[in-house]
GROMACS .gro file of C-alpha atoms in nm:
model
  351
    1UNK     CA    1  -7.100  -4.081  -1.396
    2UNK     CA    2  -7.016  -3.682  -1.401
    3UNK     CA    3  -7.022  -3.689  -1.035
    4UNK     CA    4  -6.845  -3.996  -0.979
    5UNK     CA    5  -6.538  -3.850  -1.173
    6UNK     CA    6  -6.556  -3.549  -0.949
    7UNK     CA    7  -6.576  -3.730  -0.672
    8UNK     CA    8  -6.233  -3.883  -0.817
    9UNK     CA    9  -6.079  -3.574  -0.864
   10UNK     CA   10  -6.176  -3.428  -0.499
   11UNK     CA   11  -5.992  -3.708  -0.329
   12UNK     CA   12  -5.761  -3.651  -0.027
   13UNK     CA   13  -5.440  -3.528  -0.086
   14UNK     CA   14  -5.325  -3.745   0.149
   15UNK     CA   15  -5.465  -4.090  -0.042
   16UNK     CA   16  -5.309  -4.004  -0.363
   17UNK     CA   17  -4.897  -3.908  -0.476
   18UNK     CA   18  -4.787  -3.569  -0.505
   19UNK     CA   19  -4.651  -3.495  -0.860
   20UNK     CA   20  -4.479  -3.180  -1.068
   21UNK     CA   21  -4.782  -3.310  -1.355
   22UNK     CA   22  -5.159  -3.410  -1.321
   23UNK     CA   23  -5.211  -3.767  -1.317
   24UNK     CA   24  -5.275  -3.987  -1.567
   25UNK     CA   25  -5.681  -3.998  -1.667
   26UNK     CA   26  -5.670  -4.375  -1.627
   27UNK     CA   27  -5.501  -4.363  -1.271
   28UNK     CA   28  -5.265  -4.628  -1.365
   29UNK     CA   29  -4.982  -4.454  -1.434
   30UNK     CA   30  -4.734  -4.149  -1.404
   31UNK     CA   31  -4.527  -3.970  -1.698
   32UNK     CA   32  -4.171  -4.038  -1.712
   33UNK     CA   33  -3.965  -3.804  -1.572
   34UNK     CA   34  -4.219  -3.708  -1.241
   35UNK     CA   35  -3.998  -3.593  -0.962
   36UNK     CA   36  -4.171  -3.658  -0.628
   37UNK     CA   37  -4.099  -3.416  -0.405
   38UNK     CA   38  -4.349  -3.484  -0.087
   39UNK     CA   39  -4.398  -3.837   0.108
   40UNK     CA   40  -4.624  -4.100  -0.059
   41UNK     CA   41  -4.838  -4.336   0.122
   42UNK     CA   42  -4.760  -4.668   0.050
   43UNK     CA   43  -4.946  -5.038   0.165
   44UNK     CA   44  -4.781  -5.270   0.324
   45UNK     CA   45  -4.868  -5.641   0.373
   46UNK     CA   46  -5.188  -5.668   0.649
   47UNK     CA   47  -5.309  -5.332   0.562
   48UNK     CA   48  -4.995  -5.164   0.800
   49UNK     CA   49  -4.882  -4.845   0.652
   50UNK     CA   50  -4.535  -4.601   0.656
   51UNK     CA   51  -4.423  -4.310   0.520
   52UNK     CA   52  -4.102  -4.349   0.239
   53UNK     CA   53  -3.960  -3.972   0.155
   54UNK     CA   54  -3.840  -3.992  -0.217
   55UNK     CA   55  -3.706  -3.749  -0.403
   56UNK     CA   56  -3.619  -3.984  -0.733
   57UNK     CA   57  -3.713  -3.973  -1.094
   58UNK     CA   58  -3.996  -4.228  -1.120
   59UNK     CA   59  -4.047  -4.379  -1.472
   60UNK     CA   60  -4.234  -4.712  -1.305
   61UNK     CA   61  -4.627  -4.779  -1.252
   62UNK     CA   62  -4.841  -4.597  -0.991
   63UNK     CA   63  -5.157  -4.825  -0.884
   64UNK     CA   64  -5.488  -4.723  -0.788
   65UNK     CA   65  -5.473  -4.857  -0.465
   66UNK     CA   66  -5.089  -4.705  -0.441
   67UNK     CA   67  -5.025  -5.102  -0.298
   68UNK     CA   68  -4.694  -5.097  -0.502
   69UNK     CA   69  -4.484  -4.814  -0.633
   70UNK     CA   70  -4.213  -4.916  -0.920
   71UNK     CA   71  -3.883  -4.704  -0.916
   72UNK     CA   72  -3.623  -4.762  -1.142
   73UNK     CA   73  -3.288  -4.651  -1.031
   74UNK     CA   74  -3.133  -4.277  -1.112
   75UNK     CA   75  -2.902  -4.248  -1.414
   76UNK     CA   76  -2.583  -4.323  -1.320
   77UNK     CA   77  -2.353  -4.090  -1.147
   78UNK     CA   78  -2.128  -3.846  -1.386
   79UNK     CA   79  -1.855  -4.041  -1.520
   80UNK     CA   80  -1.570  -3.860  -1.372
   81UNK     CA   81  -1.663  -3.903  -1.065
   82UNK     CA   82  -1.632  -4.285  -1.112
   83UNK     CA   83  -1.301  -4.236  -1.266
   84UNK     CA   84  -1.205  -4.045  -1.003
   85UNK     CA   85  -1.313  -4.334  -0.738
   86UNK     CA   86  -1.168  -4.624  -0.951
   87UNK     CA   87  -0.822  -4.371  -0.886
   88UNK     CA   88  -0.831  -4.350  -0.518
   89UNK     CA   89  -0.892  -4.740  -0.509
   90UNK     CA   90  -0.629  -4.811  -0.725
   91UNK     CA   91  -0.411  -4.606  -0.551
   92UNK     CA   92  -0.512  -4.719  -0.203
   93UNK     CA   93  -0.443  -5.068  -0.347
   94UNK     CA   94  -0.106  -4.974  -0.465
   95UNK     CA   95   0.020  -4.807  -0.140
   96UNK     CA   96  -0.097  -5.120   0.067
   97UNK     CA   97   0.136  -5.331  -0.188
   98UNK     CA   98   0.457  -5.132  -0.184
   99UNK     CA   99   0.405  -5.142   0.206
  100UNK     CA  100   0.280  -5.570   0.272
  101UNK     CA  101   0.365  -5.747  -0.069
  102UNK     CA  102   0.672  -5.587  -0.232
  103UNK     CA  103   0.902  -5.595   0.084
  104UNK     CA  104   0.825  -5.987   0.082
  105UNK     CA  105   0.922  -6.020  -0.316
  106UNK     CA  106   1.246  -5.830  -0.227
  107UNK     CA  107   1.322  -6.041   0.038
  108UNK     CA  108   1.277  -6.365  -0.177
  109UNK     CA  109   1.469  -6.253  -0.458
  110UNK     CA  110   1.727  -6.175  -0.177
  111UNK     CA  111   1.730  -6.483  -0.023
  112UNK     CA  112   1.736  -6.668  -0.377
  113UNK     CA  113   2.040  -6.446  -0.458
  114UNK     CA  114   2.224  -6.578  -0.169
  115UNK     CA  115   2.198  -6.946  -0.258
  116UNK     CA  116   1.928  -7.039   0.062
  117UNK     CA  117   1.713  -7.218  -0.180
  118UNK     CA  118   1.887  -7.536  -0.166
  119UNK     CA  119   1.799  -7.562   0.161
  120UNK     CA  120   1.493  -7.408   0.221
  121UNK     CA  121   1.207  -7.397  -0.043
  122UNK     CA  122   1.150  -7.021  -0.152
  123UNK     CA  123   0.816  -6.956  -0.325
  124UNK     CA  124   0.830  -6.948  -0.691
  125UNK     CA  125   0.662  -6.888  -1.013
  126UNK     CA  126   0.821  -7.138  -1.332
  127UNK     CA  127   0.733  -7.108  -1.701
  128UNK     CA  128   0.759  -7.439  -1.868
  129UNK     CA  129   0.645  -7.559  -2.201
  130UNK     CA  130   0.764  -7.780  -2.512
  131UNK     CA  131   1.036  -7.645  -2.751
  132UNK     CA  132   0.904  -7.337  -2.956
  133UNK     CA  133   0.563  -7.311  -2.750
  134UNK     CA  134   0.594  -6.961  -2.718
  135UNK     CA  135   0.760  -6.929  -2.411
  136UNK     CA  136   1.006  -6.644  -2.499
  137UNK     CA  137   0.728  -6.452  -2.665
  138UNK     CA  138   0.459  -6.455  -2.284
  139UNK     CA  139   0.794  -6.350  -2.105
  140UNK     CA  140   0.836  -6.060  -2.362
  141UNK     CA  141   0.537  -5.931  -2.398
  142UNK     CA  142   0.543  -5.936  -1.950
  143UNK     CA  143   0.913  -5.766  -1.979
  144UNK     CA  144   0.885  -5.561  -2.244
  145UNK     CA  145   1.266  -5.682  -2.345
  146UNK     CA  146   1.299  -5.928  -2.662
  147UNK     CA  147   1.464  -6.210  -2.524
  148UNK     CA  148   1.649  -6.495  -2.695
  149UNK     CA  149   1.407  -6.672  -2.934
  150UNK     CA  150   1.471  -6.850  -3.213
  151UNK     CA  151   1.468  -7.266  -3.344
  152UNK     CA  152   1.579  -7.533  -3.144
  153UNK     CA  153   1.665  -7.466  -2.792
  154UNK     CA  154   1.748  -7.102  -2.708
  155UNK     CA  155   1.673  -7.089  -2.322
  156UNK     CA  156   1.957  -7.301  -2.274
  157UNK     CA  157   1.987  -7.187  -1.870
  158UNK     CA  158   1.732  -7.142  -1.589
  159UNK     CA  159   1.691  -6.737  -1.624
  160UNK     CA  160   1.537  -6.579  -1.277
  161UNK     CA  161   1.330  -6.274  -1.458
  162UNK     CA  162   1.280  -5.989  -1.194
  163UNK     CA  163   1.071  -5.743  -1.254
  164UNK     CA  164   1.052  -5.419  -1.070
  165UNK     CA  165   0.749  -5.112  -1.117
  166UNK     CA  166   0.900  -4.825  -1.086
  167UNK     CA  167   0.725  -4.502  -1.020
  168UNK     CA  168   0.595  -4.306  -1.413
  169UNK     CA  169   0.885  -4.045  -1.559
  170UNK     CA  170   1.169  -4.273  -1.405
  171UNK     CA  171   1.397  -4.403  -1.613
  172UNK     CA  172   1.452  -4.757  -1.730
  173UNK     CA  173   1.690  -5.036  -1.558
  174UNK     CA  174   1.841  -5.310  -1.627
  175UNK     CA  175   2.095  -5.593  -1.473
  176UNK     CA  176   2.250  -5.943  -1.548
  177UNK     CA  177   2.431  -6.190  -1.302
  178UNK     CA  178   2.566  -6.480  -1.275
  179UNK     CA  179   2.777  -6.732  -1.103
  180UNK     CA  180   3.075  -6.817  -1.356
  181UNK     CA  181   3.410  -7.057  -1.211
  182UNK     CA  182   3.307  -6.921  -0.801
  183UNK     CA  183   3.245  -6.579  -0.897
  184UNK     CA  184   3.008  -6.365  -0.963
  185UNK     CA  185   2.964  -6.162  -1.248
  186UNK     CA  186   2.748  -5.889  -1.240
  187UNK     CA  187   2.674  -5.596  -1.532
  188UNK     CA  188   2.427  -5.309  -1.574
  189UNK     CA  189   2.244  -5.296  -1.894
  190UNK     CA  190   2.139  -4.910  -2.005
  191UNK     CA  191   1.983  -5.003  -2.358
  192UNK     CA  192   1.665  -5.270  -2.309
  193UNK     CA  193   1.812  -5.318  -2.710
  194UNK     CA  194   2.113  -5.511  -2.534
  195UNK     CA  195   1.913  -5.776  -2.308
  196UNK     CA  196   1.922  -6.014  -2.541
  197UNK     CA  197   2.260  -6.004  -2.646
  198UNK     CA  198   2.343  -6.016  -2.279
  199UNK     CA  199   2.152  -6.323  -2.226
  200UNK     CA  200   2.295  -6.485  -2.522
  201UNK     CA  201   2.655  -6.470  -2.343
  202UNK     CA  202   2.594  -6.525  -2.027
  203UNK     CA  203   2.427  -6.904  -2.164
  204UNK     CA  204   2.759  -6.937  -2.406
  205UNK     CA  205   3.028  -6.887  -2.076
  206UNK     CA  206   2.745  -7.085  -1.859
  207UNK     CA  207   2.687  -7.374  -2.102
  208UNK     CA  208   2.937  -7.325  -2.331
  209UNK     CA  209   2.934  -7.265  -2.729
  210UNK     CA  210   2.647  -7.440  -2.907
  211UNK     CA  211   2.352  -7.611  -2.840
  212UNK     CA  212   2.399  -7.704  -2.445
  213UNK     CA  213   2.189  -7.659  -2.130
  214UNK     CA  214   2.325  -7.587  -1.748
  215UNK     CA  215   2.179  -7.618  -1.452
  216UNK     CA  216   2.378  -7.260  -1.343
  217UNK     CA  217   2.073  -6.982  -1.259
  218UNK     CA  218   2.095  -6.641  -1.448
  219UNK     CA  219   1.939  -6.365  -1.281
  220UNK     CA  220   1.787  -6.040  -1.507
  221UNK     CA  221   1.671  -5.729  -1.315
  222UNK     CA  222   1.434  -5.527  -1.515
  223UNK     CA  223   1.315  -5.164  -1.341
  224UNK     CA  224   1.065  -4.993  -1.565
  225UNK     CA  225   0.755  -4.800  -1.505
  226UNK     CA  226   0.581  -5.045  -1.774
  227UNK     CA  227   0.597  -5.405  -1.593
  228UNK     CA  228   0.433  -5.602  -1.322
  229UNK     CA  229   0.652  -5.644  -0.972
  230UNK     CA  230   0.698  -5.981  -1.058
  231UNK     CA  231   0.968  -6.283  -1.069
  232UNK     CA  232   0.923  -6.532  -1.270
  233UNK     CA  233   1.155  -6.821  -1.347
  234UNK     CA  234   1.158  -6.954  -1.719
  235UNK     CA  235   1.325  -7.256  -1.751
  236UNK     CA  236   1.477  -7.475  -2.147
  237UNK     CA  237   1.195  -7.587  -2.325
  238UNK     CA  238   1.137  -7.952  -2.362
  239UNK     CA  239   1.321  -8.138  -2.626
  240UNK     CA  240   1.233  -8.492  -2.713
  241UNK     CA  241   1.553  -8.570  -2.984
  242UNK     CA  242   1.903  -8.436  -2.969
  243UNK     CA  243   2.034  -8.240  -3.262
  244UNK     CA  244   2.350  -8.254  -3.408
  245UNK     CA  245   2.633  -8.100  -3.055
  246UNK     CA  246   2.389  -8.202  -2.785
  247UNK     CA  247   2.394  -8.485  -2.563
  248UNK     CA  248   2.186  -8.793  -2.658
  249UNK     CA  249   2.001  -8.784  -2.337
  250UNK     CA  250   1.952  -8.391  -2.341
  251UNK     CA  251   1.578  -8.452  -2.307
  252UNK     CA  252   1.613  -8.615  -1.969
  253UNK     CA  253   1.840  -8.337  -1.848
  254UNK     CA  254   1.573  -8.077  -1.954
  255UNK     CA  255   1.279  -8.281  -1.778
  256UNK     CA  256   1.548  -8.356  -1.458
  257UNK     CA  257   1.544  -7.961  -1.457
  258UNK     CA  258   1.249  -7.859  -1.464
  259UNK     CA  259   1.125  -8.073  -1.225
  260UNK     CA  260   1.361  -8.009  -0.978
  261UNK     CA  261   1.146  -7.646  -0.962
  262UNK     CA  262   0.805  -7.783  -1.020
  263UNK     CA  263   0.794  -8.024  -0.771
  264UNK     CA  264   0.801  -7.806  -0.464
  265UNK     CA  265   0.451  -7.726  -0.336
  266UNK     CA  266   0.574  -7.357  -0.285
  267UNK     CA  267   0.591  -7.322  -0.687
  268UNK     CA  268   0.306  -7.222  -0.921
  269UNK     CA  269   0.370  -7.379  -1.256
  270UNK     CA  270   0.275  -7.170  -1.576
  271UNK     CA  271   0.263  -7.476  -1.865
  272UNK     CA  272   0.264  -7.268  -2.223
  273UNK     CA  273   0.102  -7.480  -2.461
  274UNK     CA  274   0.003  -7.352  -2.848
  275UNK     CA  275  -0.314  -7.316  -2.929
  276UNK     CA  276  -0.234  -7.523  -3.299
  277UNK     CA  277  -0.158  -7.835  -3.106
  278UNK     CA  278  -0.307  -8.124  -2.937
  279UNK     CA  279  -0.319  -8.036  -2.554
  280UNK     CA  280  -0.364  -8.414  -2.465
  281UNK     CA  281   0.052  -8.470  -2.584
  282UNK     CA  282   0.174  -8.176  -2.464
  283UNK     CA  283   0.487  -8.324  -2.265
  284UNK     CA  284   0.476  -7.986  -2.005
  285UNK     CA  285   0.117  -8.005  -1.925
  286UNK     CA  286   0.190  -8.381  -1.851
  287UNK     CA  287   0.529  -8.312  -1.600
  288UNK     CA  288   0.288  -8.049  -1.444
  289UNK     CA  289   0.036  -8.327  -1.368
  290UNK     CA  290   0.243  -8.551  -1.213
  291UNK     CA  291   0.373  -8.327  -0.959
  292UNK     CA  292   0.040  -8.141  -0.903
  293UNK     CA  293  -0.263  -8.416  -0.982
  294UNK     CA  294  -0.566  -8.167  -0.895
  295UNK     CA  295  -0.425  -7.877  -1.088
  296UNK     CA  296  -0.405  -7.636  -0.768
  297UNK     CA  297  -0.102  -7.504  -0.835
  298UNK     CA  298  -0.086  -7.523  -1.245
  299UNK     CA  299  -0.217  -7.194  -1.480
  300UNK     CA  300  -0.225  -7.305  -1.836
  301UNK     CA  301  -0.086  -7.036  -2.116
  302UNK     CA  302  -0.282  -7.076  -2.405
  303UNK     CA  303  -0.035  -6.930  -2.720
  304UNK     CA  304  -0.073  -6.854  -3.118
  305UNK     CA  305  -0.455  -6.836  -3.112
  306UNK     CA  306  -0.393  -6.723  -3.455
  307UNK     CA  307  -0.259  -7.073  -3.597
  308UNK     CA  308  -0.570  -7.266  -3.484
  309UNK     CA  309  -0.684  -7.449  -3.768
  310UNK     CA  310  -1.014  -7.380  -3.966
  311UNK     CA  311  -1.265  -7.628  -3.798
  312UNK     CA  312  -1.089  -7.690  -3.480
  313UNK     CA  313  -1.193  -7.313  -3.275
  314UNK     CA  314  -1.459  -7.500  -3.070
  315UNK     CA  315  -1.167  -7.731  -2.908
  316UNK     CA  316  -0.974  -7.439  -2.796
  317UNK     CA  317  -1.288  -7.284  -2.662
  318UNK     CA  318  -1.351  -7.606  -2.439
  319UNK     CA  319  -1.024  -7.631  -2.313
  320UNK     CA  320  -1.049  -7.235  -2.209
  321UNK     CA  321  -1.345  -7.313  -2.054
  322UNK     CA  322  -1.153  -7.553  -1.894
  323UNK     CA  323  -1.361  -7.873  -1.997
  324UNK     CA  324  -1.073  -8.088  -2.143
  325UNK     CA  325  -0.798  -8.102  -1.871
  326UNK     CA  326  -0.920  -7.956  -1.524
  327UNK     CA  327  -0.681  -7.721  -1.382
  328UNK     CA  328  -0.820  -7.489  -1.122
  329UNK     CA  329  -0.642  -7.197  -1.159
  330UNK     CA  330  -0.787  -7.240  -1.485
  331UNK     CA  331  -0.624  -7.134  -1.879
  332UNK     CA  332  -0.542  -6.803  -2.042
  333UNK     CA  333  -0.560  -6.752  -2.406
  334UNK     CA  334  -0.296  -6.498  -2.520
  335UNK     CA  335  -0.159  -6.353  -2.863
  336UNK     CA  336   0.205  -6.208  -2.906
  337UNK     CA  337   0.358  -6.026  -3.215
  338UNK     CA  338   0.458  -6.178  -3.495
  339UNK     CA  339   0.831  -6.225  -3.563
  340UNK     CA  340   0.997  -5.977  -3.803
  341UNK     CA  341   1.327  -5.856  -3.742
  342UNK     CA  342   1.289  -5.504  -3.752
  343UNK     CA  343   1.039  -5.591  -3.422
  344UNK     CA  344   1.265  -5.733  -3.224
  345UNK     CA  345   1.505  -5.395  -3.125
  346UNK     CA  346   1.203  -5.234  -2.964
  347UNK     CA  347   1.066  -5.188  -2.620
  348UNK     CA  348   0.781  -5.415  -2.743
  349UNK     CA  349   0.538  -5.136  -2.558
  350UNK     CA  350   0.233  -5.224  -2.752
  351UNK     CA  351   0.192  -5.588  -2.593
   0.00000   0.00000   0.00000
């Protein structure tokens, strides 16, 4: 037996791995950590045979007839250097959208500006929901503006939100216009505090005093380094009875609206729906379907995660998952401040 072992030991170099450490007694297997630094042998499949140079840290199994060789993969590059890769594709990414994508968004919001959508269908991104749905608070937390929020109706005009990136250290920018009796009214807003306040009269000279809706567009221009270059158009929210000063048939004027936008195939329609309500009556989900029966060009809002009722978690999961109404862009589940007052003069950063 003495002279078998030796008879192990005096092998040929060239039938057994090179390693930093002896081998194992039981020729099965290698310590962790061997670093191979010369070219092993290996078996292939009807006896054939090549040589694999690796120069790896081999924590796997070594086999007596070196048939198989188990490698698991290096520890992961340094961390900075993936940072620094994630970086240069980010920024690669960016350059090739200031120079293909944001050229086209200008030219749309140019075109819209100019009245051309009447006759020709510009593409277009609505936000539609049921009164109080949370509407306001999605656009906000996208804008970082507050915008005009409250009971009852309070987007009482279609308002065009444009949103501009601008580049980090530049300052913010804002600007309101309008169409008002043939002309056009157009003001610069320094303070984000003001938007709302701006909004709120350019509905009241639009609409008039009150509870009313117009059809008459209002166009907000928002520059910051903290949004999305985006345009989104958020349109009144659906009202099913008139209160006291609005028109009996209000909620047909609303729908009428809303699906003058919806309707062309060139629009994708975000439907905001609470999280605390049934999804099955939501009136908004329902215009969407109408117009768009296979969901292609509907994204479902999911908002106020936080009201869900004790018991009823599971249903909001399934409809996520998208297993109660089928829309193929799918649903998002989001969750906005809360409303205090001494919130709503803020940039609203933290969404």
């Amino acid at each position: 037996r003495s002279s078998a072992n030796r008879a192990g030991r005096q092998r040929s170099a060239d039938d057994r791995p090179f390693c930093d450490s002896p081998e194992h007694t039981d020729g099965q297997s290698a310590p962790a950590g061997t670093r191979l630094e010369k070219t092993l042998r290996i078996n292939e499949t009807q006896g054939k045979k090549r040589n694999l140079p690796l120069s790896a840290q081999a924590t796997g199994s070594w086999h007596p007839t070196h048939s198989n060789l188990s490698i698991r993969p290096a520890a992961p590059a340094d961390s900075t250097k993936n940072k620094s890769s994630v970086i240069i594709i980010m920024n690669t990414l960016n350059q090739q959208y200031e120079e293909k994508v944001r050229p086209c968004i200008d030219l749309i919001d140019s075109l819209r500006s100019l009245g051309v959508e009447k006759d020709l269908a510009l593409p277009a991104i609505a936000v539609i929901g049921d009164q109080s749905s949370g509407k306001s608070s999605v656009l906000e937390a996208l804008s970082g503006v507050a915008l005009p929020r409250g009971s009852g109706i309070v987007t009482r005009c279609p308002l065009e939100l444009k949103m501009k990136r601008k580049k980090e250290g530049e300052a913010w920018y804002g600007k309101i216009s309008y169409q008002s009796f043939e002309r056009e009214i157009c003001t610069e807003i320094d303070d984000p505090v003001d938007v709302e306040k701006k909004i709120r009269e350019a509905q009241d000279e639009l609409a008039g005093q009150g509870v009313g809706i117009s059809d008459d567009l209002i166009s907000l221009e928002i520059a910051s380094p903290d949004v999305p270059d985006l345009t989104l158009i958020d349109l009144p929210g659906i009202t099913r009875v008139a209160v006291k000063g609005q028109d009996a048939n209000i909620g047909d004027k609303i729908k009428s609206m809303i699906q003058k936008f919806i309707r062309r195939q060139e629009t994708i329609s975000l439907v905001v729906v609470p999280c605390n309500v049934d999804i099955a009556t939501t009136e908004a989900l329902k215009m969407a379907q109408e117009v768009d029966p296979e969901g292609e060009r509907t994204l479902g809002i999911l908002t106020k995660p936080d009201l869900v009722d004790r018991g009823t978690e599971e249903n909001v999961v399934e409809i996520v998952n998208n297993e109660v109404i089928h829309l193929k862009k799918g649903y998002m589940i989001v969750k906005c401040r809360v409303r205090r007052r001494s919130q709503r003069k803020c940039l609203l950063l933290k969404r």
